[in-house]
């Protein structure tokens, strides 16, 4: 089981400067490496405070010089917002300066707010993604390649700085479309999935959906490497847990506002935090998510892992204006106690035999 930190780089208000947000993201990356996490993931968004990372590949390149072991991932590059020739060159550069530590997450995007400002039709996003997918693989596999599609045309082209990892870095695909996920499975790439802020029933439904998509490709989902993006927090301090949940709800409120075209702003930048039709109480979120004491979080994570069977857990660590020093301590706690305990229990199978992992850790 691999573990990563997912860094959204959010700004909940002007009490946070953009420099502070980005510096916190970098600091969390360094802390994650020191704590033993496998990967640091960086989001991509534009033009508002939902996420301040406009280029995950730039984050990878910068953090490559501050770290030595941890893998650095894009989660995700929104393909329709790029030109493929430039993106291929930047992928090669990021993999080179990180000495082959790049994990390349790609997606089609969903925020019309962003697409409008790039002059790209959101309705074309999945068709553009499919063609980009072809171009990226051709550009990384072949010394000279060309492409002719409905939306993209490239004459014979060579990419000067090629990836260190051959033929390409690990590719991770996220999408709400089953056909796109099916193609990733068919191409032996990795998936990134989430149950949002929902609980065990949603995780069971997600597992069933993935099994169905894989079956259509004549595959078993157990043969596919896939990561699970999750909000989780361990503490005996109730106010810390409440703050984390409140910031997780803030993240979801903004995401839904942007996705469902309900984004409102007084100044054209800061998105108003407004409850939507899928809004949850903090009590419901507490019941749905792995939050609580260290032992409670270990047991709940093991239960979720037993249902979904992912091979990677990406922990959301930079939500809203959650206190940075507190989150750095949380990252260290996961590295020193929670991750080792989960790995030990998965290896030994104690949890499956009826004795909780929390009890085993305490014993």
mmCIF file of C-alpha atoms in Angstrom:
data_model
loop_
_atom_site.group_PDB
_atom_site.id
_atom_site.type_symbol
_atom_site.label_atom_id
_atom_site.label_comp_id
_atom_site.label_asym_id
_atom_site.label_seq_id
_atom_site.Cartn_x
_atom_site.Cartn_y
_atom_site.Cartn_z
ATOM 1 C CA UNK A 1 0.000 0.000 0.000
ATOM 2 C CA UNK A 2 1.372 3.380 -1.049
ATOM 3 C CA UNK A 3 0.481 6.694 0.580
ATOM 4 C CA UNK A 4 0.567 10.214 -0.775
ATOM 5 C CA UNK A 5 -0.357 13.738 0.209
ATOM 6 C CA UNK A 6 -2.758 15.585 -2.068
ATOM 7 C CA UNK A 7 -1.991 19.306 -2.098
ATOM 8 C CA UNK A 8 -4.841 21.481 -3.342
ATOM 9 C CA UNK A 9 -3.272 24.827 -2.322
ATOM 10 C CA UNK A 10 -6.502 26.566 -1.369
ATOM 11 C CA UNK A 11 -7.043 30.153 -0.266
ATOM 12 C CA UNK A 12 -10.055 30.645 1.959
ATOM 13 C CA UNK A 13 -9.705 34.408 2.172
ATOM 14 C CA UNK A 14 -7.379 37.355 1.795
ATOM 15 C CA UNK A 15 -5.937 36.640 5.235
ATOM 16 C CA UNK A 16 -3.878 34.105 3.276
ATOM 17 C CA UNK A 17 -1.543 35.527 0.629
ATOM 18 C CA UNK A 18 -0.846 33.526 -2.521
ATOM 19 C CA UNK A 19 2.820 33.341 -1.500
ATOM 20 C CA UNK A 20 1.898 31.850 1.863
ATOM 21 C CA UNK A 21 -0.330 29.239 0.218
ATOM 22 C CA UNK A 22 2.335 28.135 -2.256
ATOM 23 C CA UNK A 23 5.071 28.150 0.393
ATOM 24 C CA UNK A 24 2.852 25.956 2.583
ATOM 25 C CA UNK A 25 2.410 23.525 -0.311
ATOM 26 C CA UNK A 26 6.165 23.254 -0.732
ATOM 27 C CA UNK A 27 6.685 22.846 3.021
ATOM 28 C CA UNK A 28 4.122 20.048 3.118
ATOM 29 C CA UNK A 29 5.958 18.265 0.309
ATOM 30 C CA UNK A 30 9.248 18.335 2.206
ATOM 31 C CA UNK A 31 7.488 17.211 5.387
ATOM 32 C CA UNK A 32 5.807 14.344 3.512
ATOM 33 C CA UNK A 33 9.146 13.077 2.267
ATOM 34 C CA UNK A 34 10.607 13.253 5.774
ATOM 35 C CA UNK A 35 7.575 11.364 7.112
ATOM 36 C CA UNK A 36 7.998 8.566 4.583
ATOM 37 C CA UNK A 37 5.091 9.236 2.220
ATOM 38 C CA UNK A 38 5.519 7.766 -1.260
ATOM 39 C CA UNK A 39 4.126 10.632 -3.345
ATOM 40 C CA UNK A 40 3.165 14.298 -3.236
ATOM 41 C CA UNK A 41 0.338 15.207 -5.627
ATOM 42 C CA UNK A 42 -0.424 18.697 -6.945
ATOM 43 C CA UNK A 43 -3.740 19.907 -8.337
ATOM 44 C CA UNK A 44 -4.295 22.278 -11.258
ATOM 45 C CA UNK A 45 -6.876 25.073 -11.265
ATOM 46 C CA UNK A 46 -7.093 28.646 -12.457
ATOM 47 C CA UNK A 47 -8.551 32.118 -11.882
ATOM 48 C CA UNK A 48 -10.033 31.757 -8.393
ATOM 49 C CA UNK A 49 -9.267 30.709 -4.841
ATOM 50 C CA UNK A 50 -10.343 27.065 -5.212
ATOM 51 C CA UNK A 51 -6.718 26.166 -5.914
ATOM 52 C CA UNK A 52 -3.697 28.389 -6.435
ATOM 53 C CA UNK A 53 -1.551 25.897 -8.364
ATOM 54 C CA UNK A 54 -1.773 26.822 -12.071
ATOM 55 C CA UNK A 55 0.840 24.280 -13.160
ATOM 56 C CA UNK A 56 1.440 21.028 -11.278
ATOM 57 C CA UNK A 57 4.449 20.361 -13.486
ATOM 58 C CA UNK A 58 6.055 23.585 -12.254
ATOM 59 C CA UNK A 59 5.436 22.405 -8.697
ATOM 60 C CA UNK A 60 7.060 19.080 -9.546
ATOM 61 C CA UNK A 61 10.095 20.812 -11.057
ATOM 62 C CA UNK A 62 10.480 23.141 -8.078
ATOM 63 C CA UNK A 63 10.002 20.490 -5.397
ATOM 64 C CA UNK A 64 12.351 18.135 -7.230
ATOM 65 C CA UNK A 65 15.215 20.328 -6.108
ATOM 66 C CA UNK A 66 14.102 20.244 -2.472
ATOM 67 C CA UNK A 67 13.556 16.486 -2.188
ATOM 68 C CA UNK A 68 15.439 13.328 -3.065
ATOM 69 C CA UNK A 69 13.169 10.306 -2.696
ATOM 70 C CA UNK A 70 9.468 11.135 -2.761
ATOM 71 C CA UNK A 71 7.693 10.804 -6.088
ATOM 72 C CA UNK A 72 6.018 13.958 -7.395
ATOM 73 C CA UNK A 73 2.700 13.751 -9.191
ATOM 74 C CA UNK A 74 0.268 15.883 -11.171
ATOM 75 C CA UNK A 75 -3.308 15.400 -9.994
ATOM 76 C CA UNK A 76 -4.102 16.345 -12.589
ATOM 77 C CA UNK A 77 -2.933 18.155 -15.707
ATOM 78 C CA UNK A 78 -6.175 19.324 -17.349
ATOM 79 C CA UNK A 79 -5.303 18.274 -20.899
ATOM 80 C CA UNK A 80 -7.761 20.406 -22.928
ATOM 81 C CA UNK A 81 -6.197 23.563 -21.471
ATOM 82 C CA UNK A 82 -2.740 22.820 -22.943
ATOM 83 C CA UNK A 83 -1.073 22.609 -26.313
ATOM 84 C CA UNK A 84 0.278 19.070 -26.602
ATOM 85 C CA UNK A 85 3.682 20.064 -27.980
ATOM 86 C CA UNK A 86 4.436 22.326 -25.017
ATOM 87 C CA UNK A 87 3.010 19.838 -22.536
ATOM 88 C CA UNK A 88 5.201 17.030 -23.862
ATOM 89 C CA UNK A 89 8.294 19.185 -23.507
ATOM 90 C CA UNK A 90 7.375 20.158 -19.942
ATOM 91 C CA UNK A 91 6.669 16.545 -19.003
ATOM 92 C CA UNK A 92 10.120 15.568 -20.243
ATOM 93 C CA UNK A 93 11.708 18.469 -18.376
ATOM 94 C CA UNK A 94 9.906 17.709 -15.084
ATOM 95 C CA UNK A 95 10.832 14.029 -15.248
ATOM 96 C CA UNK A 96 14.430 14.932 -16.046
ATOM 97 C CA UNK A 97 14.997 17.426 -13.210
ATOM 98 C CA UNK A 98 13.276 15.074 -10.741
ATOM 99 C CA UNK A 99 15.556 12.241 -11.882
ATOM 100 C CA UNK A 100 12.636 10.091 -12.978
ATOM 101 C CA UNK A 101 10.291 10.756 -10.061
ATOM 102 C CA UNK A 102 7.333 12.137 -12.031
ATOM 103 C CA UNK A 103 3.901 10.502 -11.843
ATOM 104 C CA UNK A 104 1.731 11.969 -14.599
ATOM 105 C CA UNK A 105 -1.925 12.372 -13.666
ATOM 106 C CA UNK A 106 -4.212 13.560 -16.459
ATOM 107 C CA UNK A 107 -7.866 14.523 -16.655
ATOM 108 C CA UNK A 108 -10.405 16.250 -18.886
ATOM 109 C CA UNK A 109 -11.476 19.024 -16.495
ATOM 110 C CA UNK A 110 -14.926 20.051 -15.359
ATOM 111 C CA UNK A 111 -14.947 23.754 -14.483
ATOM 112 C CA UNK A 112 -16.578 25.874 -17.188
ATOM 113 C CA UNK A 113 -15.256 28.942 -15.375
ATOM 114 C CA UNK A 114 -11.719 27.864 -16.361
ATOM 115 C CA UNK A 115 -12.511 26.653 -19.863
ATOM 116 C CA UNK A 116 -14.228 29.929 -20.814
ATOM 117 C CA UNK A 117 -11.114 31.881 -19.914
ATOM 118 C CA UNK A 118 -8.882 29.608 -21.978
ATOM 119 C CA UNK A 119 -11.255 29.860 -24.928
ATOM 120 C CA UNK A 120 -11.994 26.137 -24.880
ATOM 121 C CA UNK A 121 -15.480 24.641 -25.111
ATOM 122 C CA UNK A 122 -16.211 22.473 -22.096
ATOM 123 C CA UNK A 123 -18.515 20.370 -24.283
ATOM 124 C CA UNK A 124 -15.414 19.351 -26.259
ATOM 125 C CA UNK A 125 -13.387 18.404 -23.202
ATOM 126 C CA UNK A 126 -13.723 14.637 -23.473
ATOM 127 C CA UNK A 127 -13.047 14.569 -27.217
ATOM 128 C CA UNK A 128 -10.004 16.792 -26.684
ATOM 129 C CA UNK A 129 -8.846 14.603 -23.821
ATOM 130 C CA UNK A 130 -9.062 11.473 -25.986
ATOM 131 C CA UNK A 131 -6.915 13.048 -28.704
ATOM 132 C CA UNK A 132 -4.420 14.456 -26.195
ATOM 133 C CA UNK A 133 -4.166 10.999 -24.684
ATOM 134 C CA UNK A 134 -3.106 9.669 -28.100
ATOM 135 C CA UNK A 135 -0.637 12.496 -28.662
ATOM 136 C CA UNK A 136 1.018 12.153 -25.251
ATOM 137 C CA UNK A 137 1.599 8.441 -25.634
ATOM 138 C CA UNK A 138 2.914 8.830 -29.178
ATOM 139 C CA UNK A 139 5.172 11.716 -28.189
ATOM 140 C CA UNK A 140 6.726 9.803 -25.313
ATOM 141 C CA UNK A 141 7.023 6.459 -27.070
ATOM 142 C CA UNK A 142 8.306 7.603 -30.456
ATOM 143 C CA UNK A 143 11.352 9.714 -31.363
ATOM 144 C CA UNK A 144 9.466 11.319 -34.256
ATOM 145 C CA UNK A 145 5.671 11.352 -34.228
ATOM 146 C CA UNK A 146 2.769 12.998 -36.005
ATOM 147 C CA UNK A 147 -0.940 13.178 -35.363
ATOM 148 C CA UNK A 148 -4.084 14.047 -37.272
ATOM 149 C CA UNK A 149 -7.355 14.160 -35.374
ATOM 150 C CA UNK A 150 -10.548 16.155 -35.388
ATOM 151 C CA UNK A 151 -9.233 18.733 -32.928
ATOM 152 C CA UNK A 152 -5.447 18.294 -32.992
ATOM 153 C CA UNK A 153 -3.029 18.093 -35.895
ATOM 154 C CA UNK A 154 0.737 17.863 -35.563
ATOM 155 C CA UNK A 155 3.298 17.431 -38.370
ATOM 156 C CA UNK A 156 6.270 15.134 -37.784
ATOM 157 C CA UNK A 157 7.639 16.345 -34.443
ATOM 158 C CA UNK A 158 10.493 15.517 -32.084
ATOM 159 C CA UNK A 159 10.507 16.367 -28.366
ATOM 160 C CA UNK A 160 13.960 17.594 -27.356
ATOM 161 C CA UNK A 161 13.922 16.787 -23.623
ATOM 162 C CA UNK A 162 12.594 13.299 -23.205
ATOM 163 C CA UNK A 163 11.479 11.551 -20.047
ATOM 164 C CA UNK A 164 14.013 9.666 -17.949
ATOM 165 C CA UNK A 165 11.436 6.934 -17.272
ATOM 166 C CA UNK A 166 11.012 4.719 -20.326
ATOM 167 C CA UNK A 167 8.904 4.689 -22.280
ATOM 168 C CA UNK A 168 7.058 7.203 -20.073
ATOM 169 C CA UNK A 169 6.276 8.072 -16.448
ATOM 170 C CA UNK A 170 3.403 6.210 -14.781
ATOM 171 C CA UNK A 171 0.151 7.659 -16.110
ATOM 172 C CA UNK A 172 -2.832 8.169 -13.799
ATOM 173 C CA UNK A 173 -6.263 8.876 -15.265
ATOM 174 C CA UNK A 174 -9.220 10.442 -13.505
ATOM 175 C CA UNK A 175 -12.587 10.927 -15.160
ATOM 176 C CA UNK A 176 -16.291 10.783 -14.502
ATOM 177 C CA UNK A 177 -16.715 8.882 -17.768
ATOM 178 C CA UNK A 178 -16.551 5.118 -17.647
ATOM 179 C CA UNK A 179 -15.256 4.932 -21.225
ATOM 180 C CA UNK A 180 -12.195 6.996 -20.303
ATOM 181 C CA UNK A 181 -11.487 4.884 -17.240
ATOM 182 C CA UNK A 182 -11.996 1.772 -19.354
ATOM 183 C CA UNK A 183 -9.417 2.956 -21.831
ATOM 184 C CA UNK A 184 -6.930 3.572 -19.033
ATOM 185 C CA UNK A 185 -7.495 0.026 -17.792
ATOM 186 C CA UNK A 186 -7.105 -1.314 -21.315
ATOM 187 C CA UNK A 187 -3.848 0.614 -21.755
ATOM 188 C CA UNK A 188 -2.504 -0.653 -18.404
ATOM 189 C CA UNK A 189 -2.443 2.800 -16.859
ATOM 190 C CA UNK A 190 -3.455 3.764 -13.323
ATOM 191 C CA UNK A 191 -6.693 5.295 -12.055
ATOM 192 C CA UNK A 192 -7.420 8.020 -9.499
ATOM 193 C CA UNK A 193 -10.843 7.820 -7.819
ATOM 194 C CA UNK A 194 -12.694 9.411 -4.917
ATOM 195 C CA UNK A 195 -15.839 8.942 -2.858
ATOM 196 C CA UNK A 196 -15.786 12.682 -2.027
ATOM 197 C CA UNK A 197 -17.047 13.188 1.547
ATOM 198 C CA UNK A 198 -19.318 10.148 1.475
ATOM 199 C CA UNK A 199 -19.107 7.027 3.607
ATOM 200 C CA UNK A 200 -18.929 3.265 3.281
ATOM 201 C CA UNK A 201 -21.986 2.868 1.043
ATOM 202 C CA UNK A 202 -20.435 5.198 -1.522
ATOM 203 C CA UNK A 203 -17.145 3.319 -1.313
ATOM 204 C CA UNK A 204 -18.964 0.040 -1.936
ATOM 205 C CA UNK A 205 -20.747 1.578 -4.926
ATOM 206 C CA UNK A 206 -17.441 2.907 -6.247
ATOM 207 C CA UNK A 207 -15.885 -0.550 -6.011
ATOM 208 C CA UNK A 208 -18.819 -2.065 -7.896
ATOM 209 C CA UNK A 209 -18.550 0.597 -10.601
ATOM 210 C CA UNK A 210 -14.841 -0.037 -11.067
ATOM 211 C CA UNK A 211 -15.443 -3.794 -11.241
ATOM 212 C CA UNK A 212 -18.059 -3.205 -13.939
ATOM 213 C CA UNK A 213 -15.809 -0.936 -15.995
ATOM 214 C CA UNK A 214 -12.935 -3.412 -15.814
ATOM 215 C CA UNK A 215 -15.211 -6.331 -16.705
ATOM 216 C CA UNK A 216 -16.269 -4.555 -19.916
ATOM 217 C CA UNK A 217 -12.590 -4.525 -20.865
ATOM 218 C CA UNK A 218 -12.236 -8.220 -20.042
ATOM 219 C CA UNK A 219 -10.110 -7.350 -17.013
ATOM 220 C CA UNK A 220 -10.228 -7.567 -13.240
ATOM 221 C CA UNK A 221 -9.969 -4.278 -11.393
ATOM 222 C CA UNK A 222 -7.601 -6.039 -8.987
ATOM 223 C CA UNK A 223 -5.042 -6.064 -11.806
ATOM 224 C CA UNK A 224 -5.192 -2.255 -12.074
ATOM 225 C CA UNK A 225 -3.167 0.067 -9.878
ATOM 226 C CA UNK A 226 -5.511 2.756 -8.568
ATOM 227 C CA UNK A 227 -5.399 5.491 -5.991
ATOM 228 C CA UNK A 228 -8.102 6.666 -3.603
ATOM 229 C CA UNK A 229 -8.301 10.374 -2.741
ATOM 230 C CA UNK A 230 -9.547 10.746 0.834
ATOM 231 C CA UNK A 231 -10.066 13.279 3.592
ATOM 232 C CA UNK A 232 -8.869 11.849 6.909
ATOM 233 C CA UNK A 233 -7.553 13.296 10.141
ATOM 234 C CA UNK A 234 -6.316 11.795 13.404
ATOM 235 C CA UNK A 235 -6.354 13.691 16.697
ATOM 236 C CA UNK A 236 -7.634 13.568 20.251
ATOM 237 C CA UNK A 237 -8.262 17.311 19.949
ATOM 238 C CA UNK A 238 -11.877 17.756 18.910
ATOM 239 C CA UNK A 239 -11.352 21.332 17.756
ATOM 240 C CA UNK A 240 -8.669 20.195 15.315
ATOM 241 C CA UNK A 241 -10.990 17.593 13.823
ATOM 242 C CA UNK A 242 -13.806 20.133 13.572
ATOM 243 C CA UNK A 243 -11.524 22.606 11.802
ATOM 244 C CA UNK A 244 -10.343 19.948 9.346
ATOM 245 C CA UNK A 245 -13.929 18.894 8.578
ATOM 246 C CA UNK A 246 -15.016 22.513 8.187
ATOM 247 C CA UNK A 247 -12.229 23.115 5.675
ATOM 248 C CA UNK A 248 -13.065 19.897 3.836
ATOM 249 C CA UNK A 249 -16.658 21.088 3.532
ATOM 250 C CA UNK A 250 -15.404 24.468 2.288
ATOM 251 C CA UNK A 251 -13.432 22.655 -0.425
ATOM 252 C CA UNK A 252 -16.464 20.671 -1.502
ATOM 253 C CA UNK A 253 -18.775 23.692 -1.514
ATOM 254 C CA UNK A 254 -16.475 25.578 -3.864
ATOM 255 C CA UNK A 255 -15.939 22.560 -6.088
ATOM 256 C CA UNK A 256 -19.674 22.014 -6.512
ATOM 257 C CA UNK A 257 -20.281 25.718 -7.117
ATOM 258 C CA UNK A 258 -17.763 25.683 -9.953
ATOM 259 C CA UNK A 259 -18.897 22.338 -11.359
ATOM 260 C CA UNK A 260 -22.598 23.156 -11.397
ATOM 261 C CA UNK A 261 -22.159 26.754 -12.606
ATOM 262 C CA UNK A 262 -23.287 28.255 -9.300
ATOM 263 C CA UNK A 263 -20.044 30.077 -8.524
ATOM 264 C CA UNK A 264 -20.695 33.536 -7.120
ATOM 265 C CA UNK A 265 -18.129 36.179 -6.223
ATOM 266 C CA UNK A 266 -18.317 39.732 -4.934
ATOM 267 C CA UNK A 267 -14.991 40.743 -6.466
ATOM 268 C CA UNK A 268 -14.578 38.340 -9.410
ATOM 269 C CA UNK A 269 -12.001 36.213 -7.616
ATOM 270 C CA UNK A 270 -12.994 34.855 -4.193
ATOM 271 C CA UNK A 271 -15.773 32.318 -4.658
ATOM 272 C CA UNK A 272 -18.525 32.599 -2.080
ATOM 273 C CA UNK A 273 -18.849 29.617 0.212
ATOM 274 C CA UNK A 274 -22.500 28.610 -0.090
ATOM 275 C CA UNK A 275 -24.250 25.392 0.864
ATOM 276 C CA UNK A 276 -25.452 23.373 -2.108
ATOM 277 C CA UNK A 277 -27.955 20.546 -2.529
ATOM 278 C CA UNK A 278 -25.322 17.957 -1.524
ATOM 279 C CA UNK A 279 -24.162 19.857 1.557
ATOM 280 C CA UNK A 280 -23.409 17.839 4.684
ATOM 281 C CA UNK A 281 -23.361 18.631 8.354
ATOM 282 C CA UNK A 282 -20.073 18.272 10.175
ATOM 283 C CA UNK A 283 -21.675 15.432 12.161
ATOM 284 C CA UNK A 284 -22.459 13.525 8.965
ATOM 285 C CA UNK A 285 -18.950 14.100 7.672
ATOM 286 C CA UNK A 286 -17.503 12.866 10.953
ATOM 287 C CA UNK A 287 -19.504 9.641 10.579
ATOM 288 C CA UNK A 288 -18.513 9.257 6.906
ATOM 289 C CA UNK A 289 -14.776 9.886 7.097
ATOM 290 C CA UNK A 290 -11.734 8.385 8.836
ATOM 291 C CA UNK A 291 -11.467 10.995 11.590
ATOM 292 C CA UNK A 292 -10.977 10.611 15.327
ATOM 293 C CA UNK A 293 -8.245 9.113 17.459
ATOM 294 C CA UNK A 294 -5.240 7.459 15.864
ATOM 295 C CA UNK A 295 -6.712 4.010 16.506
ATOM 296 C CA UNK A 296 -10.111 5.009 15.135
ATOM 297 C CA UNK A 297 -8.534 6.335 11.949
ATOM 298 C CA UNK A 298 -6.426 3.215 11.480
ATOM 299 C CA UNK A 299 -9.443 0.941 11.908
ATOM 300 C CA UNK A 300 -11.648 2.997 9.598
ATOM 301 C CA UNK A 301 -8.964 3.230 6.922
ATOM 302 C CA UNK A 302 -8.509 -0.530 7.058
ATOM 303 C CA UNK A 303 -12.264 -1.006 6.676
ATOM 304 C CA UNK A 304 -12.371 1.283 3.650
ATOM 305 C CA UNK A 305 -9.328 -0.396 2.125
ATOM 306 C CA UNK A 306 -10.930 -3.828 2.597
ATOM 307 C CA UNK A 307 -13.955 -2.654 0.583
ATOM 308 C CA UNK A 308 -12.323 -0.640 -2.208
ATOM 309 C CA UNK A 309 -8.966 -2.441 -2.388
ATOM 310 C CA UNK A 310 -6.914 0.485 -3.715
ATOM 311 C CA UNK A 311 -3.147 0.343 -3.995
ATOM 312 C CA UNK A 312 -2.589 3.998 -3.115
ATOM 313 C CA UNK A 313 -4.184 6.371 -0.593
ATOM 314 C CA UNK A 314 -3.847 10.115 -1.236
ATOM 315 C CA UNK A 315 -4.529 12.117 1.896
ATOM 316 C CA UNK A 316 -5.911 15.648 1.485
ATOM 317 C CA UNK A 317 -3.607 17.911 3.475
ATOM 318 C CA UNK A 318 -4.078 21.480 2.196
ATOM 319 C CA UNK A 319 -7.722 22.439 2.502
ATOM 320 C CA UNK A 320 -9.034 25.960 3.049
ATOM 321 C CA UNK A 321 -7.123 27.817 5.747
ATOM 322 C CA UNK A 322 -6.368 24.863 8.009
ATOM 323 C CA UNK A 323 -3.454 25.736 10.290
ATOM 324 C CA UNK A 324 -0.146 24.882 8.638
ATOM 325 C CA UNK A 325 1.804 23.919 11.761
ATOM 326 C CA UNK A 326 -0.987 21.616 12.838
ATOM 327 C CA UNK A 327 -1.053 19.939 9.419
ATOM 328 C CA UNK A 328 2.709 19.466 9.434
ATOM 329 C CA UNK A 329 2.329 17.628 12.763
ATOM 330 C CA UNK A 330 -0.464 15.570 11.197
ATOM 331 C CA UNK A 331 1.749 14.570 8.275
ATOM 332 C CA UNK A 332 4.444 13.473 10.727
ATOM 333 C CA UNK A 333 1.858 11.521 12.747
ATOM 334 C CA UNK A 334 0.740 9.605 9.678
ATOM 335 C CA UNK A 335 4.319 8.790 8.836
ATOM 336 C CA UNK A 336 5.335 7.701 12.328
ATOM 337 C CA UNK A 337 2.222 5.840 13.492
ATOM 338 C CA UNK A 338 -0.700 5.529 11.100
ATOM 339 C CA UNK A 339 0.950 4.386 7.872
ATOM 340 C CA UNK A 340 3.198 1.807 9.582
ATOM 341 C CA UNK A 341 0.206 0.429 11.515
ATOM 342 C CA UNK A 342 -1.963 0.147 8.408
ATOM 343 C CA UNK A 343 0.787 -1.570 6.460
ATOM 344 C CA UNK A 344 1.460 -3.946 9.342
ATOM 345 C CA UNK A 345 -2.209 -4.906 9.616
ATOM 346 C CA UNK A 346 -2.609 -5.365 5.871
ATOM 347 C CA UNK A 347 0.380 -7.657 5.899
ATOM 348 C CA UNK A 348 -0.655 -9.637 8.962
ATOM 349 C CA UNK A 349 -4.392 -9.673 8.388
ATOM 350 C CA UNK A 350 -5.194 -9.043 12.082
ATOM 351 C CA UNK A 351 -8.056 -6.708 11.228
ATOM 352 C CA UNK A 352 -9.725 -9.380 9.154
ATOM 353 C CA UNK A 353 -9.602 -11.804 12.073
ATOM 354 C CA UNK A 354 -11.751 -9.659 14.309
ATOM 355 C CA UNK A 355 -9.189 -7.842 16.439
ATOM 356 C CA UNK A 356 -9.189 -4.170 15.565
ATOM 357 C CA UNK A 357 -5.952 -2.628 14.364
ATOM 358 C CA UNK A 358 -6.356 0.033 17.025
ATOM 359 C CA UNK A 359 -6.378 -2.638 19.707
ATOM 360 C CA UNK A 360 -3.395 -4.291 18.107
ATOM 361 C CA UNK A 361 -1.471 -1.018 18.039
ATOM 362 C CA UNK A 362 -2.335 -0.307 21.647
ATOM 363 C CA UNK A 363 -1.450 -3.783 22.823
#
